[in-house]
Structure formats: C-alpha cells, structure tokens
XYZ file of C-alpha atoms in Angstrom:
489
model
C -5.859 10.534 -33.187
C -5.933 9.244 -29.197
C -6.243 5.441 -27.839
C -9.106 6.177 -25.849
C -9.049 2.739 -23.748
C -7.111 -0.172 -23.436
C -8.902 -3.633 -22.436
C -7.216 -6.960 -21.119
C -9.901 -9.848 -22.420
C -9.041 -13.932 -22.279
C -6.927 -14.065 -25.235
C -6.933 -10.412 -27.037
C -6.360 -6.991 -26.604
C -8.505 -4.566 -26.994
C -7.255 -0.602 -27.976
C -10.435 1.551 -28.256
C -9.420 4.402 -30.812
C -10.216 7.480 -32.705
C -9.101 5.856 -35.398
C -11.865 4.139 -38.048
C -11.158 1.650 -40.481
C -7.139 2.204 -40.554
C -4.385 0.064 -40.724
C -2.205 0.272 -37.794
C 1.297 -0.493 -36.732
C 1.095 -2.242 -33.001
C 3.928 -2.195 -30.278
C 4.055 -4.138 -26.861
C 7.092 -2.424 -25.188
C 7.805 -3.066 -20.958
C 6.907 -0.929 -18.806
C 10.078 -0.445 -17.805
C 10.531 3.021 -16.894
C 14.522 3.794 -17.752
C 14.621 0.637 -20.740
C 12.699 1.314 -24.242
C 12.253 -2.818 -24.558
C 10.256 -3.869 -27.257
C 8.211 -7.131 -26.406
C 6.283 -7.443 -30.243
C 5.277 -5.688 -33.143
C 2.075 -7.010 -35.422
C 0.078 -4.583 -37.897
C -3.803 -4.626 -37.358
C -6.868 -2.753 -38.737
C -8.985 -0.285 -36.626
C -12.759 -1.658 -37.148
C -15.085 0.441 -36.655
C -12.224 2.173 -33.849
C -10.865 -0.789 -31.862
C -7.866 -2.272 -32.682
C -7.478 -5.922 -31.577
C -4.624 -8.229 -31.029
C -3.256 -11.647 -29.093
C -3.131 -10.745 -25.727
C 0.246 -12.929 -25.777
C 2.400 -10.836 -27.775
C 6.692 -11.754 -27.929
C 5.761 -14.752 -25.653
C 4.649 -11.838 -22.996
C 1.187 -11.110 -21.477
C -0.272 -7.998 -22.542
C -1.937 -7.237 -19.947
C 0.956 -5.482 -18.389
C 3.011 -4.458 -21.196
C 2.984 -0.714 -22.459
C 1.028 -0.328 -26.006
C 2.031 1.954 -28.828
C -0.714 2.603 -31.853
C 1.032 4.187 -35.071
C -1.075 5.277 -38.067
C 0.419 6.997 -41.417
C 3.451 7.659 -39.251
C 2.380 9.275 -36.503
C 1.966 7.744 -32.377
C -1.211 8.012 -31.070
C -1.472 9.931 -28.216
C -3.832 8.354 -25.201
C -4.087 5.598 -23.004
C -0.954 3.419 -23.118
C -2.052 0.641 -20.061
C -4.482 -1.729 -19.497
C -7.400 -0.114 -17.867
C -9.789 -2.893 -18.466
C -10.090 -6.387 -17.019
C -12.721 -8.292 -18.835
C -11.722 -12.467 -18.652
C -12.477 -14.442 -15.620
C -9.864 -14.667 -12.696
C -9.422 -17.160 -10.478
C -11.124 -15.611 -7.665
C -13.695 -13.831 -7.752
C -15.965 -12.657 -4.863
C -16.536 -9.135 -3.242
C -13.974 -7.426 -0.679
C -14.895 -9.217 2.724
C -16.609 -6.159 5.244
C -16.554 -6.453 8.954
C -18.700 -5.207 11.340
C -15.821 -2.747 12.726
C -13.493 -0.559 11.937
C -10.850 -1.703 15.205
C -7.646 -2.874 13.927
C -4.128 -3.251 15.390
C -0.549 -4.094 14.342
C -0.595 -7.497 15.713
C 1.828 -9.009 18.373
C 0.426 -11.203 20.586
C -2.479 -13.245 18.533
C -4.450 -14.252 20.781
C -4.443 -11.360 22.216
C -5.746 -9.496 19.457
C -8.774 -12.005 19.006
C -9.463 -11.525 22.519
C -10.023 -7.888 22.018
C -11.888 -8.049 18.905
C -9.567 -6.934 16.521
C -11.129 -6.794 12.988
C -8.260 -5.534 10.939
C -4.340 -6.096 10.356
C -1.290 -5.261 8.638
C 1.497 -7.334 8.173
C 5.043 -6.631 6.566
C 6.371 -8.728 3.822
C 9.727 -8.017 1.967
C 10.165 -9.172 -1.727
C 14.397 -9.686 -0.451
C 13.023 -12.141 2.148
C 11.020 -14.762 -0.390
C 12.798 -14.559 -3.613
C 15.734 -16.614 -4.340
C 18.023 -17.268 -6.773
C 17.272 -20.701 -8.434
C 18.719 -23.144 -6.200
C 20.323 -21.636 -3.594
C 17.426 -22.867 -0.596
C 16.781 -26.049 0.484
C 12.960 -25.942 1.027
C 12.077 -23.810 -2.338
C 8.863 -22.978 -3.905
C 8.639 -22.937 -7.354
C 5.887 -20.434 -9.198
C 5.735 -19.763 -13.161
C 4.626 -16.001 -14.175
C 4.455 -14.823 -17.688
C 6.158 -17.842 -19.044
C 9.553 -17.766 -16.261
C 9.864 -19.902 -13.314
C 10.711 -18.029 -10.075
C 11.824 -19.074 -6.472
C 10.121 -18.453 -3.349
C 12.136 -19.306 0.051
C 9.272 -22.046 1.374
C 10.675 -21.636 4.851
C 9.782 -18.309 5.093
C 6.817 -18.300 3.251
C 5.464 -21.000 5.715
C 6.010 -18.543 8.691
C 4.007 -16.006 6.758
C 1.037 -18.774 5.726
C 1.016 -19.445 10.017
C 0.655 -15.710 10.528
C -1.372 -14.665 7.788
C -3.979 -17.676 8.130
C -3.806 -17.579 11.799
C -5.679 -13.978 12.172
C -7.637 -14.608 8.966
C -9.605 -17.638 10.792
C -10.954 -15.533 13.407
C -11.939 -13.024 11.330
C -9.570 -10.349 10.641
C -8.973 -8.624 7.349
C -5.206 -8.845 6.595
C -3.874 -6.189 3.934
C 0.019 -7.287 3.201
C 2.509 -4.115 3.074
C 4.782 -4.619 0.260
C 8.681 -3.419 1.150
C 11.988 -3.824 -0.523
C 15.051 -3.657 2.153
C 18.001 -5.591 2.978
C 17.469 -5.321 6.788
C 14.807 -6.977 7.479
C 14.103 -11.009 8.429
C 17.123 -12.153 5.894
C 19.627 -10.463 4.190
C 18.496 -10.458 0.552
C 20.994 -12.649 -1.623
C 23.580 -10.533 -3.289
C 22.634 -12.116 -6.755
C 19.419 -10.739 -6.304
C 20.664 -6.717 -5.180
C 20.358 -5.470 -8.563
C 17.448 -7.106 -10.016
C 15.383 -6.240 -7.230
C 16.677 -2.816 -5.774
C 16.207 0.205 -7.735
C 19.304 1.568 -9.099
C 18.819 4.914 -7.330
C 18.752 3.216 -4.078
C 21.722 1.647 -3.999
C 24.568 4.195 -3.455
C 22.773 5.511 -0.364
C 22.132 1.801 0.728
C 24.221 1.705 3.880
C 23.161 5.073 4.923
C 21.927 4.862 8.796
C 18.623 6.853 7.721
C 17.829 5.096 4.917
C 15.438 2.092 5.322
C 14.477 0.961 2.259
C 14.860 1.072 -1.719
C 11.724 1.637 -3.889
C 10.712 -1.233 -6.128
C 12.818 -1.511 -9.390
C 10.519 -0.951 -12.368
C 13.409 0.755 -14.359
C 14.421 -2.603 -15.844
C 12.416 -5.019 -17.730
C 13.975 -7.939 -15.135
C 13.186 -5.892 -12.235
C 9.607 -5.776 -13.648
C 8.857 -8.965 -13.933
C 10.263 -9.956 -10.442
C 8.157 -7.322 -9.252
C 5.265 -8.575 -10.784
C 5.865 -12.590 -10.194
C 5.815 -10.920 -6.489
C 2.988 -9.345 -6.293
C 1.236 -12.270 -8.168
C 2.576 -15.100 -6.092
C 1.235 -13.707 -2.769
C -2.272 -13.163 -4.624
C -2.374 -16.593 -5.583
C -1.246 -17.965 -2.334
C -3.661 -15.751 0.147
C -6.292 -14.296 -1.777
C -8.009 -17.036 -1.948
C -11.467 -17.629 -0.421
C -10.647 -20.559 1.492
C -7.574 -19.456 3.341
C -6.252 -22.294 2.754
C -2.755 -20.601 3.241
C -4.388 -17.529 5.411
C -6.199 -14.695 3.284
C -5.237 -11.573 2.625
C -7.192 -9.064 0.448
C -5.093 -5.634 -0.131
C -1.806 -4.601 -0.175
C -0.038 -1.362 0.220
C 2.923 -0.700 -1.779
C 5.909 0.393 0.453
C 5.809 2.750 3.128
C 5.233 6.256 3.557
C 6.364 7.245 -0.148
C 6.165 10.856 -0.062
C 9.016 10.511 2.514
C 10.837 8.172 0.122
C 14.433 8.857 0.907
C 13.983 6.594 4.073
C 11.051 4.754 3.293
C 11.527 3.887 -0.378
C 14.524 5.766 -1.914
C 14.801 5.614 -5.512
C 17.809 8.608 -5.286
C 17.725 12.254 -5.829
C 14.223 12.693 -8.027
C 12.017 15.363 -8.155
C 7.949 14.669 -7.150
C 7.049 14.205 -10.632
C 10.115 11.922 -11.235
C 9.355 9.428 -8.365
C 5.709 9.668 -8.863
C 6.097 8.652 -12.749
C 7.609 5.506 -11.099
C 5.680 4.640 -8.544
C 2.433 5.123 -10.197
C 3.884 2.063 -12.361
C 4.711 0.125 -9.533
C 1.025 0.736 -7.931
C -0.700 0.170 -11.869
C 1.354 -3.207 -12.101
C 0.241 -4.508 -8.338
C -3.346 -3.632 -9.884
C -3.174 -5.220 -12.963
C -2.040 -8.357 -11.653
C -3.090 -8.939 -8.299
C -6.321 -7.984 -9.807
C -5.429 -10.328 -12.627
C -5.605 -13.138 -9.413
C -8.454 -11.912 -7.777
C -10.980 -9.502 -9.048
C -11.423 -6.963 -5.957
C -8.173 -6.789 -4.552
C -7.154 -3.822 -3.411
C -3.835 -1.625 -3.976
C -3.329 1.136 -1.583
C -0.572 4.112 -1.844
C 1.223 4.802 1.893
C 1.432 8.363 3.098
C 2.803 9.933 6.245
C 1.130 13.069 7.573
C 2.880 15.742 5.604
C 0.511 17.324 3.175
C 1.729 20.634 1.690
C 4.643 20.550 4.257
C 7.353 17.671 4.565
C 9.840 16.059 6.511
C 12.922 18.776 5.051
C 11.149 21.311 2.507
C 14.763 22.200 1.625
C 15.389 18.352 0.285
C 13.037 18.658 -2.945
C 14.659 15.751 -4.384
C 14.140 13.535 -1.062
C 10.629 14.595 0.432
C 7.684 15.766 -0.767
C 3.964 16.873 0.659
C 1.128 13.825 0.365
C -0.951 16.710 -2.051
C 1.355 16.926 -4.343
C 2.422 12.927 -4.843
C -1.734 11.990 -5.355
C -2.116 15.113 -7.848
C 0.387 13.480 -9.949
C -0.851 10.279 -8.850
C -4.234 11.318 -10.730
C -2.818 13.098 -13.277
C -0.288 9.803 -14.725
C -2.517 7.436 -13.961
C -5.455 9.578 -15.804
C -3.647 10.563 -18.434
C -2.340 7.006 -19.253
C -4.254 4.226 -17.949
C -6.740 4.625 -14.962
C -6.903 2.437 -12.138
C -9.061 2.038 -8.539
C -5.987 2.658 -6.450
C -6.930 3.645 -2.807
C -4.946 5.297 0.065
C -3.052 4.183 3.421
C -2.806 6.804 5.740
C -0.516 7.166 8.258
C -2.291 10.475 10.550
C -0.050 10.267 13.540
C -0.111 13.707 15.889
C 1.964 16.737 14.965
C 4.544 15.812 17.784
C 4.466 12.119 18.051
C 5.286 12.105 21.446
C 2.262 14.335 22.196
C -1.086 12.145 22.247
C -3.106 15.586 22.115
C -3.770 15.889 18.173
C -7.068 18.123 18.914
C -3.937 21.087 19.750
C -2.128 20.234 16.650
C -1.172 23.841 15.444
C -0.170 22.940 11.700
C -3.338 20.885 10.792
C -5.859 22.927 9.658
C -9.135 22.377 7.996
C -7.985 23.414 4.247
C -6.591 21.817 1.206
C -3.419 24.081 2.260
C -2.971 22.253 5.245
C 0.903 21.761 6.447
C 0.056 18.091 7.953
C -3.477 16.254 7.992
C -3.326 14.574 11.278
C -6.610 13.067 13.193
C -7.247 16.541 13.861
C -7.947 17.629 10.188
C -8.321 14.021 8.629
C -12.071 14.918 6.761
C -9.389 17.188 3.943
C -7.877 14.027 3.195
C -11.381 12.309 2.117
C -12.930 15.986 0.507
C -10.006 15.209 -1.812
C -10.300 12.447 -2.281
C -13.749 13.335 -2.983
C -13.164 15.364 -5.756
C -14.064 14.766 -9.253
C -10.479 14.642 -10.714
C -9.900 11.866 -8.160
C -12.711 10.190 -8.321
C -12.689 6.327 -10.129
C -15.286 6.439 -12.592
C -17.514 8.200 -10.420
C -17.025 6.219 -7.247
C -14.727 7.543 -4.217
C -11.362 5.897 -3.482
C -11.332 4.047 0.128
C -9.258 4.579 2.663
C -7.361 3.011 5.384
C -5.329 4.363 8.116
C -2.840 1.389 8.428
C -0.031 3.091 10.816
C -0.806 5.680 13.519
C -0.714 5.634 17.260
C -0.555 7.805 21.003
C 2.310 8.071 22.901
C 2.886 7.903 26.914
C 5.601 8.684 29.518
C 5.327 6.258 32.322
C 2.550 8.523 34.345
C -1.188 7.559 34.872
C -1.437 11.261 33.487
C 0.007 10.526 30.377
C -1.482 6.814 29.563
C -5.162 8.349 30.525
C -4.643 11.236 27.772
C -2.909 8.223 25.097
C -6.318 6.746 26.189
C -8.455 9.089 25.194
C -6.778 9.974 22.024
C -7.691 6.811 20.766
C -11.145 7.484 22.042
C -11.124 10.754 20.205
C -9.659 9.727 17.161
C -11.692 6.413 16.673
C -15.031 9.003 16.934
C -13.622 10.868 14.035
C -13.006 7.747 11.621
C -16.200 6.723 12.540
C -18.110 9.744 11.045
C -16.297 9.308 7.692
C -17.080 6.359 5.742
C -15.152 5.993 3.492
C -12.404 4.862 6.408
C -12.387 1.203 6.292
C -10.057 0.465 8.923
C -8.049 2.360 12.066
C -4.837 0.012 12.296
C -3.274 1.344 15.686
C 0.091 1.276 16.363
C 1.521 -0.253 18.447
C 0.187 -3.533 20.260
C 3.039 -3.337 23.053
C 5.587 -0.474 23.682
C 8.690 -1.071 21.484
C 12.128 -0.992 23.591
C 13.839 0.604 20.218
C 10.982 2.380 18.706
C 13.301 6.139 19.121
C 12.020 6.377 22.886
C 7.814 6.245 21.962
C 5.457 4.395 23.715
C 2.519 3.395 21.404
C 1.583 0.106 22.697
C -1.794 -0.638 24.403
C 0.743 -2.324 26.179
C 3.400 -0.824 28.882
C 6.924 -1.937 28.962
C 9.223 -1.729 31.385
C 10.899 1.824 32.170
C 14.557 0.889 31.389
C 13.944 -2.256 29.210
C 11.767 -4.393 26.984
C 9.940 -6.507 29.112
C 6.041 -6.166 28.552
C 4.647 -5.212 32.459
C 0.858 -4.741 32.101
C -1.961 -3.164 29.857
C -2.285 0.385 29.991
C -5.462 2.251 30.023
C -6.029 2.299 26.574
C -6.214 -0.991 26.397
C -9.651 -1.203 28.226
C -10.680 1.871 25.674
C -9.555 -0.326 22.707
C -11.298 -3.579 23.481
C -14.918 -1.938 24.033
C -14.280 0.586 21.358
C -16.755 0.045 19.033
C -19.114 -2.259 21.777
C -22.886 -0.774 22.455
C -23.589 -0.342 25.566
C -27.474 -0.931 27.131
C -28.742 2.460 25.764
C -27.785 1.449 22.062
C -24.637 3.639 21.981
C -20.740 2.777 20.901
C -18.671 3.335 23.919
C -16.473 6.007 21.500
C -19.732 8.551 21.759
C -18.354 8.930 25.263
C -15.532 10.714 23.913
C-alpha cells in the first residue's frame, strides 16, 4: 500500500492512495528533520483511494506538515508532502519574461537602467528582518500559521526602496535567501538558536565560514523559516509593486560548498541534501502558497564531479551528486518545480579565458561545468529523471564574472569573455538570465576585478568604465543588418 499523491485544496487534504474503501489512521507530524513532532491525529476512510481531511489539522496548516497514512497497522509507504496546490492564492499571474537575458549585480541604479539591465539579484538575510517581539522601535508585525512574527520595518523599508526601485524600470528581481550573522546587523542573540542550524554553530566564528544553513531540524526553526519565506512573498510578489516585486528566490548560496556558504556541520551529501531539499520544498510550498508561479532555485558553484577539497566529504561535495539526490528525495517523497542558480565562473577565476579551461569537459563526468561546458548542465537537466512532469527545470546563472589586472590587455580579454559567454547562454534556452558579477571592482573581493567598472590600483575608489562595459550595454542590441552585437564574438 503507497500514498501515491498528496494535494493542498482550500480547506482539505487530499492523500491519493492504493488503498480502497479502508479505514485509516492519519498523522500531521513537522517537517522537522531531527524532531518527530506530532501536529494531529484523526481516523478517515479511503473512498474509492483518497483519503481526505481538514487541511487545518492541531491548529497547523497542512499544507506544509509531513503526512503519515496507517492501515491494519502498517505505514504506507509513498509520498509524504504536499505536491499539489489546488485553492486560489493571492496572486496569481504568469512569471513576468523580458526581452533579454542581460542582468547584473546591481550597484549604481541608475546606472544599471542606463545600460539596459533586465535582471537582478539581491541579498536578503532572515538575521537582518526578524526580531524578537519587541525589541525594535519601527516593527512590522505579520501572522503565519496562526503565530505573530516581527519584521525589523527599518530594514525592510531599505529593501522595499531597492527592490521597487529596479522593479519600476523593468528588471526582474529574484531575492537570495541567506542565514549569517555578518551581514547588515548582527542577528539578536535570542534569535541564534531558533534560526541557525545547530550544526552551524560550533564552527560559527571560524574565518572561512560565512554562513549557517537554514534550521529545519526544529519545529520553531521551521516555522520561522517559513513565516520568512512567506512574508517577503506577500510583501514583493505582488503585481503592483507596490513595495517593489520580486518573483524567485534562491535558497542560500553555493550549497554544494556548504561548509562556507551554508554549513550545517560535518554531513555527508545525502545528509545535507535530505535537509536542504526540505528547506527548498517548504520555500515552494509557501511562497507558492502566496503567489502561484514563484520560483525556488537551488545555488551551485562550478564544481560538478570535482569540489572545492575532495578529501573533506563531510564539507564539499560535486553539483552532480547534490541534484541526483535532489531528484531522488524530492521524487521519492513529494515532487516539486524547483529550478537551478548557477554560478559558472572560469576554472581560475582570475583567468577571464574559460574557452582554455582544462577541467571542463563536454561529459556528465565533467570535474567543473564552467561557460566552457555549460550545455552538460541543461542535458541534465534535460533528462527524464529530472524532468517536472515532463517539462524542463529553468535555469539562471545568478553569480559569475571575468577578471582583469590593470592592463588594456587584460580588460579587452575580460571583455570579450563576456562577449563569448553571453553567445553561449544565448543558444540555450532554457537560461533565463546571465547575472554578471560584478558592477564595479570590489577593493576586498580577495584581489579580483569583476566589475564593468575599474577601481583604483591601490584602493577603492571607482576611476572609469572598462571595456566591457561598452560590450555589456549593447550586448543583446541589433545592429542595422538584424544581428545581436554578441554574434560578433
């Protein structure tokens, strides 16, 4: 006997079963991967094989709570998540589409507009908005699942200026989800372990690790996580911007490399992935909950049968392996359209020239998939085992840019890197965006020069564009024969 398919309506639930005319025993428990918590317990019949029950079970919404069908003492085996979203949302209109693929890790606004910038990313921490109740003096209050949260207004009015800002003239904004103490505030002590994964915090003040994964061990760090994710698709998901609108969001950063970029401790692949693939199924549920097409993308550096250490098993792990079990959990338990940020940067990233990149090669065996090789990441993703109900997961490449060294030399090649690699996203369609990074050269940024921008040789200070700065702004213009300037390249 299997539960075949779980489905989130108004006010039931609906478990699709093997199972024909039975009488069942029904559990809600969290999702809470390290607590067994149970949420409610009701007996139903299967009619003709679906089971159906209040969606509001133990004063909880079932729509993100992990089901458990017993008959004649045995557990069902099957789906145990909501795969199925069938009541209306509040918004509800199809994923915007531009008429370019051009985007940029913003600095300078105007800038941006200026050059025709269609697509964005911007950084928001859940330590930087969530409070304790009553400890800031310009708070926003927000009830989800029945609890009252608090959102640091201050803050979140920077982010509405931002957000709303590039979403007026016309650029997409996906929102990248992190969880670190370092990063705008502090995040309030009270708050450390609710919202920091337990595995994270004895390497917390270690100088190479940036920040924790998202606690879904606890049933509290759940449903922070999940008044999160639902708060910022209720504030900027909406169509009229009225706060600034943002459509996807990428849950932390470069995961397979999650002892710096979201450390949940020592944990094997399929460990971390058996946690994470929570985290991305309860952004889904709910920001989807919010607004029907919203999309939730997994982060990936450019490892993809190699990795950062292949000695530290328990720290880093290839791209392949963490979507395989990516797949397989979210498959085998509940299914969900999750897509993919990609972050192809060159083998050396202080060498532009990615077409020489020695360890990306054009099989699924690849060491790195860099612009070089990046068609194996979408024949992957192309495959039938990852496929979503027949239709192809999309793709983004939200972090990735060219370095230079101060010579016309070197800023002509970063130029026509970008040229290069902007051809190759083109021919694949599934990219939706190219987010370059950077906008400007970063002073700190471990001595790289991304920016379109040139700083200063022994300082900050922003001097002058660079050459691929003229490349970037009439990237994807036609010129009088009907071509895109990139066919140049």
């Amino acid at each position: 006997m299997k539960v075949l398919n779980i489905t989130a309506e108004k006010d039931r639930m609906l478990l699709k079963t093997t199972c024909t005319d039975a009488s069942l025993t029904v559990r809600a428990y969290s999702p809470a991967t390290d607590e067994q918590v149970l949420i409610g317990e009701c007996t139903a019949s299967a009619e003709n094989g679906t089971v159906t029950v209040p969606r509001i079970i133990g004063g909880r919404d079932g729509l993100t709570l992990r089901w458990e069908l017993e008959c004649g003492g045995q557990i069902l085996e099957g789906k145990k998540y909501t795969e199925d979203l069938c009541f209306p949302v509040e918004y509800d209109y199809d994923y915007p589409q531009t008429d370019s693929k051009k985007g940029l890790q913003v600095t300078m606004i105007q800038d941006a507009i200026e050059l025709g910038v269609r697509h964005a990313a911007q950084n928001i921490c859940i330590g930087d908005i969530m409070r304790p109740a009553g400890s800031c003096p310009n708070p926003i209050l927000f009830t989800h699942d029945g609890v009252e949260y608090t959102f640091d207004g201050d803050y979140i009015e920077k982010y509405d200026k931002r957000i709303r800002e590039l979403s007026d003239n016309g650029i997409i904004v996906t929102l990248i989800l992190l969880n670190s103490k370092h990063w705008a505030t502090d995040t309030s002590p009270e708050l450390y372990e609710t919202l920091f994964h337990p595995g994270f915090t004895p390497y917390m003040n270690e100088p190479d690790v940036h920040l924790s994964a998202f606690n879904v061990t606890t049933d509290i760090g759940i449903r922070y996580y999940c008044a999160f994710i639902a708060f910022l698709a209720h504030r900027y998901a909406g169509p009229d911007g009225k706060h600034g609108r943002a459509v996807g969001m990428i849950i932390s950063n470069e995961v397979n490399s999650q002892w710096i970029w979201g450390n949940a401790g020592h944990k094997t692949v399929e460990e971390y992935m058996t946690e994470y693939t929570t985290a991305m199924r309860l952004a889904w549920q709910t920001a989807c909950s919010v607004y029907r097409n919203a999309r939730i993308y997994i982060s990936l550096d450019h490892f993809w049968t190699g990795a950062q250490n292949l000695t530290d098993t328990t720290k880093y792990y290839g791209s392949r392996p963490v979507l395989e079990n990516l797949s397989r959990i979210a498959g085998a338990e509940g299914d969900f359209f999750w897509h993919v940020a990609h972050h192809p940067y060159p083998q050396n990233l202080a060498l532009p020239d990615f077409w020489n990149d020695t360890t990306a090669e054009d099989n699924n065996n690849t060491y790195r998939i860099t612009f070089k090789n990046l068609r194996v990441l979408a024949d992957f993703l192309y495959r039938e085992e990852n496929l979503y109900r027949g239709q192809r997961r999309r793709i983004i490449l939200s972090e990735q840019g060219f370095n230079s060294h101060f010579t016309p030399e070197s800023e002509i090649l970063q130029a026509c890197a970008y040229g290069r690699a902007y051809r190759i996203c083109m021919e694949i369609p599934e990219i939706d965006s190219f987010i370059l990074h950077a906008h400007t050269d970063n002073w700190q940024e471990f001595g790289l020069n991304l920016g379109l921008w040139r700083r200063e040789k022994d300082g900050p200070k922003i001097e002058a564009p660079k050459p691929i700065y003229y490349v970037f702004k009439a990237i994807d213009r036609k010129d009088e024969s009907g071509k895109f300037h990139w066919e140049r390249y």
